[in-house]
Short mmCIF file of C-alpha atoms in Angstrom, two decimals:
data_model
loop_
_atom_site.label_atom_id
_atom_site.label_comp_id
_atom_site.label_asym_id
_atom_site.label_seq_id
_atom_site.Cartn_x
_atom_site.Cartn_y
_atom_site.Cartn_z
CA UNK H 1 3.47 16.48 -22.23
CA UNK H 2 3.12 20.19 -22.87
CA UNK H 3 0.17 19.55 -25.18
CA UNK H 4 -1.76 17.84 -22.35
CA UNK H 5 -1.25 20.91 -20.17
CA UNK H 6 -2.34 23.16 -23.04
CA UNK H 7 -5.42 21.03 -23.66
CA UNK H 8 -6.36 21.40 -20.00
CA UNK H 9 -5.88 25.16 -20.04
CA UNK H 10 -7.90 25.48 -23.26
CA UNK H 11 -10.77 23.40 -21.91
CA UNK H 12 -10.95 24.57 -18.32
CA UNK H 13 -9.03 27.75 -17.50
CA UNK H 14 -7.31 29.68 -20.28
CA UNK H 15 -6.39 32.55 -17.95
CA UNK H 16 -4.87 30.20 -15.36
CA UNK H 17 -1.42 31.83 -15.48
CA UNK H 18 -2.78 35.37 -15.15
CA UNK H 19 -5.42 35.21 -12.41
CA UNK H 20 -4.73 34.90 -8.65
CA UNK H 21 -6.83 31.76 -8.15
CA UNK H 22 -10.22 33.31 -8.85
CA UNK H 23 -11.10 34.53 -12.33
CA UNK H 24 -13.50 37.47 -12.07
CA UNK H 25 -13.73 37.71 -15.85
CA UNK H 26 -14.69 34.04 -16.06
CA UNK H 27 -17.30 34.42 -13.32
CA UNK H 28 -18.88 37.40 -15.10
CA UNK H 29 -18.91 35.50 -18.41
CA UNK H 30 -20.61 32.55 -16.71
CA UNK H 31 -23.18 34.84 -15.10
CA UNK H 32 -23.88 36.53 -18.45
CA UNK H 33 -24.43 33.13 -20.08
CA UNK H 34 -26.88 32.26 -17.30
CA UNK H 35 -28.82 35.48 -17.84
CA UNK H 36 -28.83 35.71 -21.62
CA UNK H 37 -29.02 32.05 -22.67
CA UNK H 38 -30.28 30.27 -19.60
CA UNK H 39 -27.21 28.09 -19.93
CA UNK H 40 -25.14 27.31 -16.87
CA UNK H 41 -21.41 27.74 -17.42
CA UNK H 42 -18.62 27.02 -15.01
CA UNK H 43 -16.68 30.02 -13.75
CA UNK H 44 -14.37 28.00 -11.53
CA UNK H 45 -10.62 28.07 -12.04
CA UNK H 46 -8.37 25.02 -11.88
CA UNK H 47 -7.36 26.07 -8.37
CA UNK H 48 -11.00 26.28 -7.27
CA UNK H 49 -11.79 22.91 -8.83
CA UNK H 50 -8.80 21.35 -7.09
CA UNK H 51 -9.84 22.74 -3.71
CA UNK H 52 -13.43 21.64 -4.21
CA UNK H 53 -12.51 18.08 -5.12
CA UNK H 54 -9.97 17.69 -2.30
CA UNK H 55 -11.44 19.77 0.53
CA UNK H 56 -15.13 20.48 -0.06
CA UNK H 57 -18.40 18.95 -1.28
CA UNK H 58 -20.31 19.28 -4.56
CA UNK H 59 -22.99 21.31 -2.82
CA UNK H 60 -24.17 24.10 -5.15
CA UNK H 61 -24.50 26.91 -2.62
CA UNK H 62 -23.06 30.40 -2.36
CA UNK H 63 -21.31 29.45 0.88
CA UNK H 64 -19.50 26.53 -0.73
CA UNK H 65 -18.52 28.63 -3.75
CA UNK H 66 -17.11 31.31 -1.46
CA UNK H 67 -15.19 28.62 0.43
CA UNK H 68 -13.53 27.22 -2.69
CA UNK H 69 -12.68 30.76 -3.83
CA UNK H 70 -11.03 31.53 -0.48
CA UNK H 71 -9.12 28.24 -0.48
CA UNK H 72 -8.02 28.77 -4.09
CA UNK H 73 -6.54 32.16 -3.20
CA UNK H 74 -4.69 30.59 -0.26
CA UNK H 75 -3.47 27.73 -2.45
CA UNK H 76 -1.94 30.17 -4.93
CA UNK H 77 -0.14 32.02 -2.16
CA UNK H 78 1.61 28.81 -1.13
CA UNK H 79 2.29 27.03 -4.42
CA UNK H 80 3.46 28.08 -7.88
CA UNK H 81 1.19 27.85 -10.90
CA UNK H 82 3.19 24.92 -12.28
CA UNK H 83 2.89 23.05 -8.97
CA UNK H 84 -0.88 23.59 -8.91
CA UNK H 85 -1.22 22.39 -12.49
CA UNK H 86 0.79 19.28 -11.61
CA UNK H 87 -1.36 18.63 -8.53
CA UNK H 88 -4.51 19.02 -10.61
CA UNK H 89 -3.40 16.60 -13.31
CA UNK H 90 -2.26 14.07 -10.70
CA UNK H 91 -5.48 14.27 -8.64
CA UNK H 92 -8.50 14.45 -10.93
CA UNK H 93 -10.63 11.43 -11.83
CA UNK H 94 -10.48 10.36 -15.48
CA UNK H 95 -12.92 7.45 -15.28
CA UNK H 96 -12.19 3.73 -15.61
CA UNK H 97 -10.73 3.73 -12.10
CA UNK H 98 -7.95 6.16 -13.05
CA UNK H 99 -6.96 9.06 -10.82
CA UNK H 100 -4.35 11.32 -12.39
CA UNK H 101 -3.08 11.65 -15.95
CA UNK H 102 -0.45 8.90 -15.66
CA UNK H 103 -3.01 6.36 -14.47
CA UNK H 104 -5.42 7.52 -17.19
CA UNK H 105 -2.83 7.09 -19.95
CA UNK H 106 -2.07 3.57 -18.73
CA UNK H 107 -5.72 2.70 -18.15
CA UNK H 108 -7.00 3.76 -21.57
CA UNK H 109 -3.99 3.50 -23.87
CA UNK H 110 -1.55 1.19 -22.10
CA UNK H 111 1.26 3.73 -22.25
CA UNK H 112 2.90 6.36 -20.00
CA UNK H 113 1.54 9.90 -20.14
CA UNK H 114 4.74 11.19 -21.73
CA UNK H 115 3.94 9.11 -24.85
CA UNK H 116 0.39 10.41 -25.37
CA UNK H 117 -0.30 11.86 -28.80
CA UNK H 118 -1.97 15.25 -29.17
CA UNK H 119 -5.29 13.53 -29.94
CA UNK H 120 -5.00 11.11 -27.01
CA UNK H 121 -4.12 13.90 -24.59
CA UNK H 122 -7.06 16.04 -25.71
CA UNK H 123 -9.39 13.05 -25.41
CA UNK H 124 -8.31 12.35 -21.83
CA UNK H 125 -8.71 16.00 -20.85
CA UNK H 126 -12.18 15.86 -22.37
CA UNK H 127 -13.12 13.02 -20.02
CA UNK H 128 -12.67 15.32 -17.01
CA UNK H 129 -15.89 17.20 -17.78
CA UNK H 130 -17.87 14.06 -17.00
CA UNK H 131 -16.25 10.60 -16.88
CA UNK H 132 -19.65 8.91 -16.96
CA UNK H 133 -20.50 10.74 -20.20
CA UNK H 134 -17.22 11.31 -22.04
CA UNK H 135 -15.10 8.24 -21.17
CA UNK H 136 -14.31 6.60 -24.53
CA UNK H 137 -15.09 3.05 -23.41
CA UNK H 138 -18.58 4.19 -22.37
CA UNK H 139 -19.48 6.57 -25.20
CA UNK H 140 -16.94 6.82 -28.00
CA UNK H 141 -19.02 9.27 -30.04
CA UNK H 142 -19.36 11.85 -27.27
CA UNK H 143 -15.74 11.32 -26.26
CA UNK H 144 -14.51 12.11 -29.77
CA UNK H 145 -16.86 15.11 -30.06
CA UNK H 146 -15.45 16.50 -26.81
CA UNK H 147 -11.88 15.79 -27.96
CA UNK H 148 -12.46 17.66 -31.21
CA UNK H 149 -13.99 20.61 -29.37
CA UNK H 150 -10.87 20.86 -27.21
CA UNK H 151 -8.59 20.57 -30.23
CA UNK H 152 -10.54 23.44 -31.78
CA UNK H 153 -10.05 25.52 -28.65
CA UNK H 154 -6.33 24.73 -28.65
CA UNK H 155 -6.17 26.03 -32.21
CA UNK H 156 -8.21 29.13 -31.36
CA UNK H 157 -5.88 29.94 -28.46
CA UNK H 158 -2.78 29.48 -30.62
CA UNK H 159 -1.39 26.32 -29.03
CA UNK H 160 -1.56 24.25 -32.24
CA UNK H 161 -1.71 24.93 -35.96
CA UNK H 162 -4.72 24.18 -38.14
CA UNK H 163 -2.79 21.30 -39.71
CA UNK H 164 -2.03 19.80 -36.29
CA UNK H 165 -5.67 20.20 -35.30
CA UNK H 166 -7.03 18.47 -38.39
CA UNK H 167 -4.49 15.64 -38.16
CA UNK H 168 -5.42 15.05 -34.50
CA UNK H 169 -9.15 15.13 -35.30
CA UNK H 170 -8.59 12.46 -37.96
CA UNK H 171 -6.63 10.20 -35.62
CA UNK H 172 -8.44 6.96 -34.84
CA UNK H 173 -8.96 6.24 -31.14
CA UNK H 174 -7.15 2.99 -30.34
CA UNK H 175 -8.00 1.97 -26.81
CA UNK H 176 -5.92 -0.58 -24.94
CA UNK H 177 -8.02 -0.86 -21.80
CA UNK H 178 -6.09 -2.42 -18.95
CA UNK H 179 -7.78 -5.13 -16.87
CA UNK H 180 -9.03 -3.99 -13.49
CA UNK H 181 -7.68 -6.13 -10.68
CA UNK H 182 -7.66 -5.89 -6.91
CA UNK H 183 -3.89 -5.47 -7.11
CA UNK H 184 -4.42 -2.22 -9.03
CA UNK H 185 -7.20 -0.73 -6.93
CA UNK H 186 -7.06 -2.36 -3.52
CA UNK H 187 -9.55 -4.22 -1.37
CA UNK H 188 -11.34 -1.03 -0.34
CA UNK H 189 -12.31 -0.10 -3.91
CA UNK H 190 -13.47 -3.66 -4.58
CA UNK H 191 -15.62 -3.61 -1.45
CA UNK H 192 -17.11 -0.24 -2.40
CA UNK H 193 -17.83 -1.51 -5.92
CA UNK H 194 -19.54 -4.62 -4.60
CA UNK H 195 -21.76 -2.59 -2.31
CA UNK H 196 -22.61 -0.14 -5.12
CA UNK H 197 -23.56 -3.06 -7.39
CA UNK H 198 -25.88 -4.48 -4.72
CA UNK H 199 -27.50 -1.11 -4.00
CA UNK H 200 -27.98 0.06 -7.59
CA UNK H 201 -28.37 -3.15 -9.58
CA UNK H 202 -25.82 -1.78 -12.08
CA UNK H 203 -23.26 -4.25 -13.42
CA UNK H 204 -19.58 -4.00 -12.55
CA UNK H 205 -18.69 -3.20 -16.17
CA UNK H 206 -21.18 -0.31 -16.30
#
């Protein structure tokens, strides 16, 4: 839905349709936050995030950051903005074993992405910041706080009215978590999970 796309832009990259893949203004704002408040902010665009997650590592070095910037610029020379947005939403991890917005909608709410409400869409976009922290089945309170922050941003950026924002903030989260089976995730994921459980001592549910 359009509101899911708008939630993503509001939360992660509001100048997505106007920058060439790298947002100098966003980088400067992040650097200023580092200097003035000692608070690390992300300056990466959706294109940079997509390239990092699909082609690079999470290494926090200048070399890696320059690599994802270069790849993001190349990506935007080959694909349209809409295609990149679609790739992003179909690639990113939403927690609960779900990669992509369609899988996330089914995994958390038992419905296709096209049927997500404004509140549900904003909540799922909120999970992207940290599935281990903001996934609703792990921490409902933080998940709702993040959802409401994104709804506020959507209002600030003019995507939704104040009435729509307040109605979405008041909407109760009704999860319909789908059972995880080997048929859904494959033998490889099950094997990786089993090994992780043995190594960490963390339960499968956690």
